[in-house]
Coordinates of C-alpha atoms in Angstrom, one line a residue:
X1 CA 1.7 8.9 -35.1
X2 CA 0.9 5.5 -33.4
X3 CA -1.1 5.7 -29.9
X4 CA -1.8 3.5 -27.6
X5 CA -5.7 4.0 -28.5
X6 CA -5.5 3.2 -32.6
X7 CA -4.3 -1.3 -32.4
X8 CA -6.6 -1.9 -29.5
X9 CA -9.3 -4.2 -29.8
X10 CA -9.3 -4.3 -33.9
X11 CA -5.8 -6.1 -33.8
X12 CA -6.4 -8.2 -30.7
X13 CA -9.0 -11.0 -31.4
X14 CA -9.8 -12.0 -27.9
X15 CA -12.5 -13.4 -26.0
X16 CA -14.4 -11.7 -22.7
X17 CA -11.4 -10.9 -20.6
X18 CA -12.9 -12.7 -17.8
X19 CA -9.4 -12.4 -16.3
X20 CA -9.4 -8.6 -16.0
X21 CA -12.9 -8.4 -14.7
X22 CA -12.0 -11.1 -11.7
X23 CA -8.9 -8.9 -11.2
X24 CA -11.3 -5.6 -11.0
X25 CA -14.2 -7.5 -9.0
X26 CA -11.7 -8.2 -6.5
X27 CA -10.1 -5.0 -6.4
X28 CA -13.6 -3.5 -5.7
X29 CA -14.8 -6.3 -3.4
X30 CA -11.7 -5.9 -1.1
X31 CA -11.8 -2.5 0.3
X32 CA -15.4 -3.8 2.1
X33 CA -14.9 -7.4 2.5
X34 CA -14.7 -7.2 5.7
X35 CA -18.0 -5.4 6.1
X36 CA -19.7 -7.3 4.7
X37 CA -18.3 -11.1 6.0
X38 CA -19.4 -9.9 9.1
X39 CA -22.9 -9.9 8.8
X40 CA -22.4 -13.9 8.3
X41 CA -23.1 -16.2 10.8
X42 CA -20.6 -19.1 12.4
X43 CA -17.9 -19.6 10.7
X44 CA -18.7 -19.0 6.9
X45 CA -16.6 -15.6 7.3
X46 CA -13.2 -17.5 8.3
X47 CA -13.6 -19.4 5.3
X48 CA -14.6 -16.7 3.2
X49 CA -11.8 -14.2 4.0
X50 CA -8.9 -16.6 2.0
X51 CA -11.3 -17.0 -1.1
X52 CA -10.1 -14.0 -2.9
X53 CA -6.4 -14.8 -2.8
X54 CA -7.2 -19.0 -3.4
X55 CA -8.7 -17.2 -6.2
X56 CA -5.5 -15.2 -7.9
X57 CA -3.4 -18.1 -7.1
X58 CA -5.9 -20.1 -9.6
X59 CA -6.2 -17.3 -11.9
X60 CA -1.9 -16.8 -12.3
X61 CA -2.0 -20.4 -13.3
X62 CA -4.8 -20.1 -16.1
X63 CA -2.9 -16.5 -17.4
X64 CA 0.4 -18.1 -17.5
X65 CA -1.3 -21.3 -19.3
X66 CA -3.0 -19.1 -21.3
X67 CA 0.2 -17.5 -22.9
X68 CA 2.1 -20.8 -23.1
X69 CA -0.7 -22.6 -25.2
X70 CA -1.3 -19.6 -27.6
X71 CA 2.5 -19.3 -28.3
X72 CA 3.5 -16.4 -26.0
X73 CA 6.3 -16.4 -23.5
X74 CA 5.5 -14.9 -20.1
X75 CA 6.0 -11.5 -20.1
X76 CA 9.9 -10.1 -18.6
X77 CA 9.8 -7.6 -16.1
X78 CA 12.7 -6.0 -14.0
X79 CA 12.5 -7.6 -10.9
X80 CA 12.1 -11.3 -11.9
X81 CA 15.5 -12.1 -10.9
X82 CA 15.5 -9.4 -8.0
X83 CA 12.9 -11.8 -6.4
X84 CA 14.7 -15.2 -7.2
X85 CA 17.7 -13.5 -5.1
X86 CA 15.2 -12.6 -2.2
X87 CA 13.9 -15.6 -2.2
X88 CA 17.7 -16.9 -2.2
X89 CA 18.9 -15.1 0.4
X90 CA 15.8 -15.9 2.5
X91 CA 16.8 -20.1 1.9
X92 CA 20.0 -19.3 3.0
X93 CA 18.8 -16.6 5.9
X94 CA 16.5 -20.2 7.0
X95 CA 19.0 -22.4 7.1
X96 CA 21.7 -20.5 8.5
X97 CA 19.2 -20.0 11.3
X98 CA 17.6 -22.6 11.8
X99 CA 13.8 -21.6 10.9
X100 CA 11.3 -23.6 10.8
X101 CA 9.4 -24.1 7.5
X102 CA 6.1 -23.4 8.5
X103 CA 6.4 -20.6 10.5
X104 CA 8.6 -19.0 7.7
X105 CA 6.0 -19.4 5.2
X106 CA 3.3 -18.1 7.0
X107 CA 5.6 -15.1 7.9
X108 CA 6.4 -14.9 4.1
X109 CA 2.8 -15.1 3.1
X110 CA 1.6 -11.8 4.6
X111 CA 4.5 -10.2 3.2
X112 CA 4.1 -11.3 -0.9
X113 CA 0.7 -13.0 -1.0
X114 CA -0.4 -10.7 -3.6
X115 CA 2.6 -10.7 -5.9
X116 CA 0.6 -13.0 -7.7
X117 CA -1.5 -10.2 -9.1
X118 CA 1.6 -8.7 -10.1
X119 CA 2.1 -11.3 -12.6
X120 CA -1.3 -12.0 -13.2
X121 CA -1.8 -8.2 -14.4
X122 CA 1.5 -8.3 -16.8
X123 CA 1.0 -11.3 -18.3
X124 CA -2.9 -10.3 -19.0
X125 CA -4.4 -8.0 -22.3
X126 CA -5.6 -4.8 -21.2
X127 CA -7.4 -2.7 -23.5
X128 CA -7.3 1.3 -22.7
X129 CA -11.0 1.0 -22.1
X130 CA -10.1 -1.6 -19.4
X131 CA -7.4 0.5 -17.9
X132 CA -9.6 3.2 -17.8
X133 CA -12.1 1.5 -16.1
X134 CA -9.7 0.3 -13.6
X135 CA -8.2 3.5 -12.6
X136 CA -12.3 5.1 -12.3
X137 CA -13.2 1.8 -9.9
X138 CA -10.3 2.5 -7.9
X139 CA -11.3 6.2 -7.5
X140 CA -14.0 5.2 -6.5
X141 CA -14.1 2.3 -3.9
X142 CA -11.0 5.0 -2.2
X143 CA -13.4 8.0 -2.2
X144 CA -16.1 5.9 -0.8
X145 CA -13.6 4.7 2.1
X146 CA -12.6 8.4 2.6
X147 CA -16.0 9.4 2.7
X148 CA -17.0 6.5 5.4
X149 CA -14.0 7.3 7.2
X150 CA -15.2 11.2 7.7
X151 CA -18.4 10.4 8.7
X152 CA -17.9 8.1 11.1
X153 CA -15.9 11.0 13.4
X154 CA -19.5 12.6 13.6
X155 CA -21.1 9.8 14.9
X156 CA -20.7 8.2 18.1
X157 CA -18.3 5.3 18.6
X158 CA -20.8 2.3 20.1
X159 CA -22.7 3.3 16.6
X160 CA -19.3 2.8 14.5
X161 CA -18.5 -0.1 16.7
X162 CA -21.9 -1.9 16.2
X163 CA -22.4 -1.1 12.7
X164 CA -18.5 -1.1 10.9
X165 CA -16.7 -2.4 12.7
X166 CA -15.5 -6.1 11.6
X167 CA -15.4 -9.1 13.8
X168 CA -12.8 -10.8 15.0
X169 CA -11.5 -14.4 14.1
X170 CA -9.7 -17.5 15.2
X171 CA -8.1 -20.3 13.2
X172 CA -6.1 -22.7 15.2
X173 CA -3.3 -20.4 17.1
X174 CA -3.8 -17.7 14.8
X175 CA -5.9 -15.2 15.8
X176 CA -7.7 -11.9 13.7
X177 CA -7.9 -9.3 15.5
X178 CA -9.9 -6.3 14.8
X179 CA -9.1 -2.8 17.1
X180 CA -12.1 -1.4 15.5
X181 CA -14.4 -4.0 17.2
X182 CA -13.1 -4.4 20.4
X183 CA -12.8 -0.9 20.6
X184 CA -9.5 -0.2 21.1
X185 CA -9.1 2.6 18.6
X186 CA -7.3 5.7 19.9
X187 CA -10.2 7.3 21.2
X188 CA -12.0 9.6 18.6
X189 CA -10.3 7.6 15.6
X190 CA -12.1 6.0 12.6
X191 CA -11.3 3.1 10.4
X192 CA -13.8 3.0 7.4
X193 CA -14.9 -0.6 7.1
X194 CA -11.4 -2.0 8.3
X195 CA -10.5 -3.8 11.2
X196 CA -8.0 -1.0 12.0
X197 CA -7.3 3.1 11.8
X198 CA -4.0 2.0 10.0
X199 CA -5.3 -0.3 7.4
X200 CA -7.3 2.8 6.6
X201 CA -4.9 5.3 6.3
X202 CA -2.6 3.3 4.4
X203 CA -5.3 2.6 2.1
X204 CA -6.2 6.5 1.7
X205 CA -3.0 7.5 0.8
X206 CA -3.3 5.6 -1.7
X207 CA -6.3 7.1 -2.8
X208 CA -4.7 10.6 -2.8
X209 CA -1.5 9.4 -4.8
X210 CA -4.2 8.6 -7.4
X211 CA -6.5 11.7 -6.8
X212 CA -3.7 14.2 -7.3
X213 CA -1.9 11.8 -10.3
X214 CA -5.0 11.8 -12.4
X215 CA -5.7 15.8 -11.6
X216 CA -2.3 16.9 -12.5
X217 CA -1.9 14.1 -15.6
X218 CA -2.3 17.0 -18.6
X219 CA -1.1 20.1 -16.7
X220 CA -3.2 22.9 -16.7
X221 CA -4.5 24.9 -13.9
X222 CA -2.5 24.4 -10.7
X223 CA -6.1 24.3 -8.6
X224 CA -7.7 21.0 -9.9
X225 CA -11.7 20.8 -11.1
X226 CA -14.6 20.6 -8.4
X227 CA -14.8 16.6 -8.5
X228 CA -11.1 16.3 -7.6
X229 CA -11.2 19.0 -4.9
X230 CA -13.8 17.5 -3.3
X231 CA -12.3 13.7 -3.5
X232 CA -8.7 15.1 -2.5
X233 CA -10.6 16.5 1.0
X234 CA -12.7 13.2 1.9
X235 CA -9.4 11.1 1.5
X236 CA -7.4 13.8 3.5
X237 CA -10.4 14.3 6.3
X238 CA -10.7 11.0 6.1
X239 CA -6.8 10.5 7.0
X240 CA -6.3 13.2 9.9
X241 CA -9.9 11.4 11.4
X242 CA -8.0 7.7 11.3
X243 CA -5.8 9.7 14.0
X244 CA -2.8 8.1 12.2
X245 CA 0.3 11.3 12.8
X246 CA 3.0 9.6 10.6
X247 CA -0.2 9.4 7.7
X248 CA -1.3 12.3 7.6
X249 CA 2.1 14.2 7.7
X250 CA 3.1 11.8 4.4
X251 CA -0.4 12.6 3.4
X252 CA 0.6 16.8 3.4
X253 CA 3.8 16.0 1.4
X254 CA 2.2 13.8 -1.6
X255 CA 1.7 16.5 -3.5
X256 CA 4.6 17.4 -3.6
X257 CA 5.6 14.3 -4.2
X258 CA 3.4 14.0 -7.2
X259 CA 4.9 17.5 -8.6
X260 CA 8.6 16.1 -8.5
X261 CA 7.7 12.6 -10.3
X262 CA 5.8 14.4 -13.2
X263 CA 8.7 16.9 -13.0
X264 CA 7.1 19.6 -12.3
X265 CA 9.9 21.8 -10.9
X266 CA 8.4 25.2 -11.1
X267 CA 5.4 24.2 -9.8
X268 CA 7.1 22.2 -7.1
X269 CA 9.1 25.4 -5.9
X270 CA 5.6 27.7 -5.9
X271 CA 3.9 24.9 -3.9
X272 CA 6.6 24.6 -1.1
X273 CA 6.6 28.6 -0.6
X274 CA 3.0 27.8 0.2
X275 CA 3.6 24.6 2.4
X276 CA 5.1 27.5 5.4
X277 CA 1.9 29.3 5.1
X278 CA -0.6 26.1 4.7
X279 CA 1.3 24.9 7.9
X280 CA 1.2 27.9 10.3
X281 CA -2.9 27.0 9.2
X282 CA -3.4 23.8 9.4
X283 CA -1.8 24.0 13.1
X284 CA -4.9 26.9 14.1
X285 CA -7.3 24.7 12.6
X286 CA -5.9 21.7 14.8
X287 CA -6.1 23.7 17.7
X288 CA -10.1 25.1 17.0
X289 CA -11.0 21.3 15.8
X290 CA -9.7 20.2 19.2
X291 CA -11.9 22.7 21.2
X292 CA -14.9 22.2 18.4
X293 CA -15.0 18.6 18.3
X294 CA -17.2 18.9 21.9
X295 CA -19.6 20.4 20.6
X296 CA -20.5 17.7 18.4
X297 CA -23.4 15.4 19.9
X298 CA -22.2 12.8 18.6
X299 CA -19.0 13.2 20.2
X300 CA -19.5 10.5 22.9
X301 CA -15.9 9.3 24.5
X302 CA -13.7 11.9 22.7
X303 CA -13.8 14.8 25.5
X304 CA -11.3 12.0 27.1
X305 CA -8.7 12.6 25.0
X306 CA -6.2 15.2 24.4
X307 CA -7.4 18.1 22.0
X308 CA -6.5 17.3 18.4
X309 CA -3.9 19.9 18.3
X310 CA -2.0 18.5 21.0
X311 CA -2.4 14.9 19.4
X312 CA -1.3 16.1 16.3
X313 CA 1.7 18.9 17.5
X314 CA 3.1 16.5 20.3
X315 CA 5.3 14.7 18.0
X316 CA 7.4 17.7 17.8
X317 CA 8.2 17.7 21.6
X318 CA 11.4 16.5 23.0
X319 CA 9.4 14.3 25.2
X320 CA 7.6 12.5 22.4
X321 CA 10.9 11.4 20.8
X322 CA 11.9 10.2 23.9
X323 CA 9.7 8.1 24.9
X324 CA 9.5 6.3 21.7
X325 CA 13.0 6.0 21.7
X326 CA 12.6 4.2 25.4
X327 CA 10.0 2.5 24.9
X328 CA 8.5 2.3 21.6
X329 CA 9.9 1.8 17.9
X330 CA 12.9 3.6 19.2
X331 CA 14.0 0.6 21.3
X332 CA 12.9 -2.0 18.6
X333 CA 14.9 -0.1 16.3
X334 CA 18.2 -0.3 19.0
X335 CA 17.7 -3.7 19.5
X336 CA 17.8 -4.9 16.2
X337 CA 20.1 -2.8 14.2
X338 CA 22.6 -4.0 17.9
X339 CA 21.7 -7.5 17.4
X340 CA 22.6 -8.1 13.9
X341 CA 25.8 -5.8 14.1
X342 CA 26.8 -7.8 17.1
X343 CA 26.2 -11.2 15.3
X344 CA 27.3 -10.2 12.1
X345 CA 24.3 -11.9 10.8
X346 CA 24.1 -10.2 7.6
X347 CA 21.6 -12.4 6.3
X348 CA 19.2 -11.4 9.2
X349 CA 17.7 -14.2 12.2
X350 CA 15.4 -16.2 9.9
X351 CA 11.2 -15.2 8.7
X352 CA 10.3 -17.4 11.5
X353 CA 8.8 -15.0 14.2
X354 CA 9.3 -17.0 17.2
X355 CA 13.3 -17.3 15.9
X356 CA 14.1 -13.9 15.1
X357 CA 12.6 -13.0 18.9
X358 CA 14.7 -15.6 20.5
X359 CA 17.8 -14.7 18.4
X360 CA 17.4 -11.2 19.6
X361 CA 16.7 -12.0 23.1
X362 CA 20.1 -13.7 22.9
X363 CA 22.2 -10.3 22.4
X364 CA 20.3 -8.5 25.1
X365 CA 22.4 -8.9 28.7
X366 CA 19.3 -7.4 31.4
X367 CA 16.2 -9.2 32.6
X368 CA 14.3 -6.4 32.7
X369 CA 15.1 -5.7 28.6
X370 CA 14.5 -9.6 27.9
X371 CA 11.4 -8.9 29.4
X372 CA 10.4 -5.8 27.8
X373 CA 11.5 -7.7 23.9
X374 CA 8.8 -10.6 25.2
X375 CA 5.4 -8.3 26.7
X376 CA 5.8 -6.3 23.6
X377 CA 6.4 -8.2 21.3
X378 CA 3.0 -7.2 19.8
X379 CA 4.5 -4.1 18.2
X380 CA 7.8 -5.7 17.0
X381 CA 6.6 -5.0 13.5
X382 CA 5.5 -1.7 13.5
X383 CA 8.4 -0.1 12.4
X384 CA 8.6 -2.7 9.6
X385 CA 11.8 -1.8 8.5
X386 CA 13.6 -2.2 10.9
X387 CA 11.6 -5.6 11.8
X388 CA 12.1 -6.5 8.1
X389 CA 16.1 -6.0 8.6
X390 CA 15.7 -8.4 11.8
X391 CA 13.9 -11.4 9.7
X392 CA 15.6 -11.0 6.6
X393 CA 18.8 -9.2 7.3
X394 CA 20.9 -6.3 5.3
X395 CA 21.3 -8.5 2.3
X396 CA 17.5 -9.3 1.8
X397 CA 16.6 -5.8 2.6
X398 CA 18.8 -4.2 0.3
X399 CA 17.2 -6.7 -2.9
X400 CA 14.1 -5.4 -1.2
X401 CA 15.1 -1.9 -1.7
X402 CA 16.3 -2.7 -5.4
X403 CA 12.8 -4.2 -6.4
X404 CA 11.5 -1.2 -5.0
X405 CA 13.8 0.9 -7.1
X406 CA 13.5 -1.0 -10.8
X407 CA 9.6 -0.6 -10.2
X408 CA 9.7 3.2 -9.6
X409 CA 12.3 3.7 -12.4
X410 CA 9.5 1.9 -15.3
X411 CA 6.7 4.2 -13.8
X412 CA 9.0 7.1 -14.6
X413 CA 9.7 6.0 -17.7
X414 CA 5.8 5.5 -18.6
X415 CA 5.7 9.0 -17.4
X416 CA 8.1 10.2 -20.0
X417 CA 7.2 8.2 -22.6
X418 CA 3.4 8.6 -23.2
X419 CA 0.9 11.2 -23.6
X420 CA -1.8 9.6 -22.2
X421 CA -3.9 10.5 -19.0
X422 CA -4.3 7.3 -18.2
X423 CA -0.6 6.2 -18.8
X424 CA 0.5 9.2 -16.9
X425 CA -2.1 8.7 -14.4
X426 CA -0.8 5.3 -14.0
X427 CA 3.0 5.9 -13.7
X428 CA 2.7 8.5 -11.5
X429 CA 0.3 7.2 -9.3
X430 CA 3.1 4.4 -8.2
X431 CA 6.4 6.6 -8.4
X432 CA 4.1 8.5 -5.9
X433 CA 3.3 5.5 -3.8
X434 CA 6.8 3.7 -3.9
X435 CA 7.8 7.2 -2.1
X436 CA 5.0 6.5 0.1
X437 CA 5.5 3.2 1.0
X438 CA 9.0 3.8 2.0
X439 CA 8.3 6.4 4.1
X440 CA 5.0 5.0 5.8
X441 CA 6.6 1.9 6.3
X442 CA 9.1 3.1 9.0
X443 CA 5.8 3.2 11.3
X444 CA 3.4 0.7 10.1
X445 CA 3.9 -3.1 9.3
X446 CA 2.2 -1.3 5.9
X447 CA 2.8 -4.8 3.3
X448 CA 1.0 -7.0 5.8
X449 CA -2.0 -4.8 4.9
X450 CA -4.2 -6.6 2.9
X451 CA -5.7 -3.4 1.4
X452 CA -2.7 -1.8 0.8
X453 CA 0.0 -4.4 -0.5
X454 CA -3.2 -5.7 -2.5
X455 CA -3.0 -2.2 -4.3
X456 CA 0.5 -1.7 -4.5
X457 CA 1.1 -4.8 -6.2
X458 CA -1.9 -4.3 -8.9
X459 CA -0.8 -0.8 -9.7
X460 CA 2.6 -2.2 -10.3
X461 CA 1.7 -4.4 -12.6
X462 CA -0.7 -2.5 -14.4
X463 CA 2.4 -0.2 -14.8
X464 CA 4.9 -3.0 -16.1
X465 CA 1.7 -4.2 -18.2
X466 CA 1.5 -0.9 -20.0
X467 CA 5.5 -0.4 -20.1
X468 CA 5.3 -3.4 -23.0
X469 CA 2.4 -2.3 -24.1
X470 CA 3.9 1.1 -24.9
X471 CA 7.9 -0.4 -26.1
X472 CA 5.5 -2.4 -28.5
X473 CA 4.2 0.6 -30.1
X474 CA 7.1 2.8 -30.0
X475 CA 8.9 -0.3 -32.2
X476 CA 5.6 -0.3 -34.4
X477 CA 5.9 3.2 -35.1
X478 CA 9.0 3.0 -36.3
X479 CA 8.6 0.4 -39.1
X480 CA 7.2 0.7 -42.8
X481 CA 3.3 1.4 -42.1
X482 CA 2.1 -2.1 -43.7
X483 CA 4.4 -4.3 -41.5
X484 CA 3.6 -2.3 -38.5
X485 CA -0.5 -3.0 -39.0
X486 CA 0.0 -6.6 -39.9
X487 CA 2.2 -7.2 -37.2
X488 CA 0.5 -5.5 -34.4
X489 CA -1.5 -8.6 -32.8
X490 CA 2.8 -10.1 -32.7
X491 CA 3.9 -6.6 -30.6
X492 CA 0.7 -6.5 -28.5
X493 CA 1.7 -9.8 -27.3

């Protein structure tokens, strides 16, 4: 039977795949980049900080070369023309509104900067060993995040502050900012090395889609080994200690999530049976953490804030809801879903920020609403959906939703199709996150977040990389033996 282990690196004659280790430096640099640009002085960080991606931009060109001068084409994959029509109906959202170029871009950029990894990853050769190795590194760089994360709600917040915390940064009108360091953290919360609780949350959960993908890869016993238990409790401590609700809720359901994807339906129902009793637990534990969490010394501001249980259990009071709904996401959401029914403006108010507000501002008929849509315009994009519906409109967030939907379906299929822990590892880990993502992303602008989207988009082209890696030796396997070996370097390809 033909694996994805017996053609590997006897059929492919390559050189050092300085292209995968770049990837995978980078991939392990960017989790502490911050933490480490800002022990710099001046202005070297601000510089720094756009290195890595001036860096894959290069690198897609040399891949894509690469292929073209040895003979290859560049490698399909099911959303190339999914993201020609986005980028379609975004030229068309521009000029139906009037947006200006620049600001479009740069609204653009946060949002796909690392699909160039994408293509970079499925157009490169990856050896099993090299997969292998990138799926350990992740593991990794998330546990050590997870771990950081936990620790830091020991120790007193100037300490955090003064020693994690990154600094903040100015180019031109743009401006970095960093919670973590002016200390405007909900009080009590952590953020690893990031600039915010939110970039570190998003980037746990990916951690634990990849934790529980890899334990649950072969089957076996439903309670994984010791190394997994203990990496699966620093992400999730490390989670419920960024103080993010909507995270660590999501964060409680990915297993579940992982069960369904690997299709795991017995194991599924047993699990939710427990999920009544784990929750009836996890909501005493809230409530003696909240009174416990005093008698740490290093406890500092947190006997300021509410008790954890009531952070954590307020979202399901009536008056919670409310108040998001009248002031918060709620009213974002009423605006903008009113705004483009109103208009008819299917193809959304433009990716120009300064546009889409003015746009909106337009449908609104009281001051004191106009006024509201301008001071907070800070947290227009933290229900990113809904703010992604604004700038690009139904019709761009629908191809969104398709792109989303063709990239789950291949992990699935890699799922299916291979025996593999890695593979399976792989597939699952994304079909897990794409569920993630989705859900996460109706309270956190979660693809501007460098270390997430960064992830996302590397995981889904490791997955589309190993989808033609694994058609290729399904086809092998099923012709004559002799033209099968000499024409595995053609299928690798």
């Amino acid at each position: 039977m033909t694996t994805l282990y017996q053609p590997s690196e006897r059929a492919v004659e390559r050189a050092t795949n300085y292209s995968f280790w770049i990837v995978f430096g980078i991939a392990l640099y960017t989790p502490f980049e911050e933490f480490f640009l800002r022990w710099l002085p001046g202005i070297i960080p601000v510089a720094l900080r756009f290195v890595p991606e001036f860096i894959l931009y290069w690198l897609l060109f040399v891949v894509c070369c690469s292929r073209l001068m040895r003979g290859y084409p560049l490698r399909k994959t099911p959303i190339d023309w999914l993201i020609g029509a986005f980028f379609l109906a975004t030229i068309i959202s521009m000029v139906l509104n009037s947006s200006p170029v620049i600001g479009s871009i740069i609204n653009l950029r946060t949002i796909w900067r690392y699909l160039s990894v994408f293509y970079i990853v499925v157009n490169m050769d990856i050896s099993p060993k090299e997969l292998k190795l990138m799926l350990n590194g992740l593991k990794i760089v998330m546990l050590a995040q997870g771990l950081i994360g936990s620790i830091q709600y020991f120790l007193p917040a100037g300490f955090n502050q003064a020693f994690f915390a990154p600094r903040e940064f100015e180019i031109g009108d743009y401006q970095g900012e960093s919670m973590a360091a002016t200390g405007d953290l909900k009080v009590g919360a952590t953020a690893g090395t990031f600039s915010d609780s939110a970039v570190l949350s998003a980037f746990l959960l990916v951690g634990l889609s990849l934790f529980l993908s890899s334990a649950y890869a072969v089957g076996g016993s439903l309670i994984p080994n010791g190394f997994d238990v203990s990496g699966m409790g620093a992400l999730l401590f490390g989670i419920f200690a960024s103080k993010k609700r909507a995270a660590l809720a999501i964060a409680l359901i990915t297993p579940l999530m992982v069960f369904y994807v690997y299709n795991k339906r017995k194991t599924l129902a047993n699990v939710t049976w427990l999920y009544g009793g784990i929750a009836l637990l996890a909501v005493i534990m809230l409530a003696v953490a909240g009174v416990a969490v005093e008698s740490f010394s290093g406890a500092d501001d947190r006997q300021k804030s509410i008790d954890l249980g009531a952070y954590f259990l307020q979202v399901f009071s009536p008056e919670y809801w409310q108040q998001s709904n009248e002031q918060a996401r709620g009213w974002f959401m009423q605006v903008i879903l009113n705004g483009l029914f109103n208009t008819q403006s299917w193809f959304g108010f433009g990716p120009d920020f300064a546009v889409t507000q003015e746009s909106l501002r337009e449908t609104l008929s009281s001051a004191s609403e106009m006024a509201k849509l301008e001071r907070d315009a800070g947290v227009f994009d933290d229900s990113f959906w809904f703010a992604f519906i604004a700038y690009f409109g139904i019709v761009g967030t629908v191809i969104y939703g398709f792109i989303l939907k063709r990239l789950y379906d291949a992990a699935r299929w890699l799922i299916r199709s291979s025996a593999e822990p890695e593979l399976r590892t792989l597939g699952a880990t994304f079909a897990t996150l794409v569920f993630v993502t989705v859900l996460y992303t109706f309270v956190e602008r979660i693809f501007r977040l460098r270390a997430f989207s960064f992830y996302f988009w590397l995981l889904a082209g490791l997955v589309i990389n190993m989808c033609h890696m694994k058609m290729a030796l399904i086809k092998a396997a099923r012709q004559p033996h002799a033209t099968a070996i000499g024409d595995s370097r053609k299928l690798l390809q």
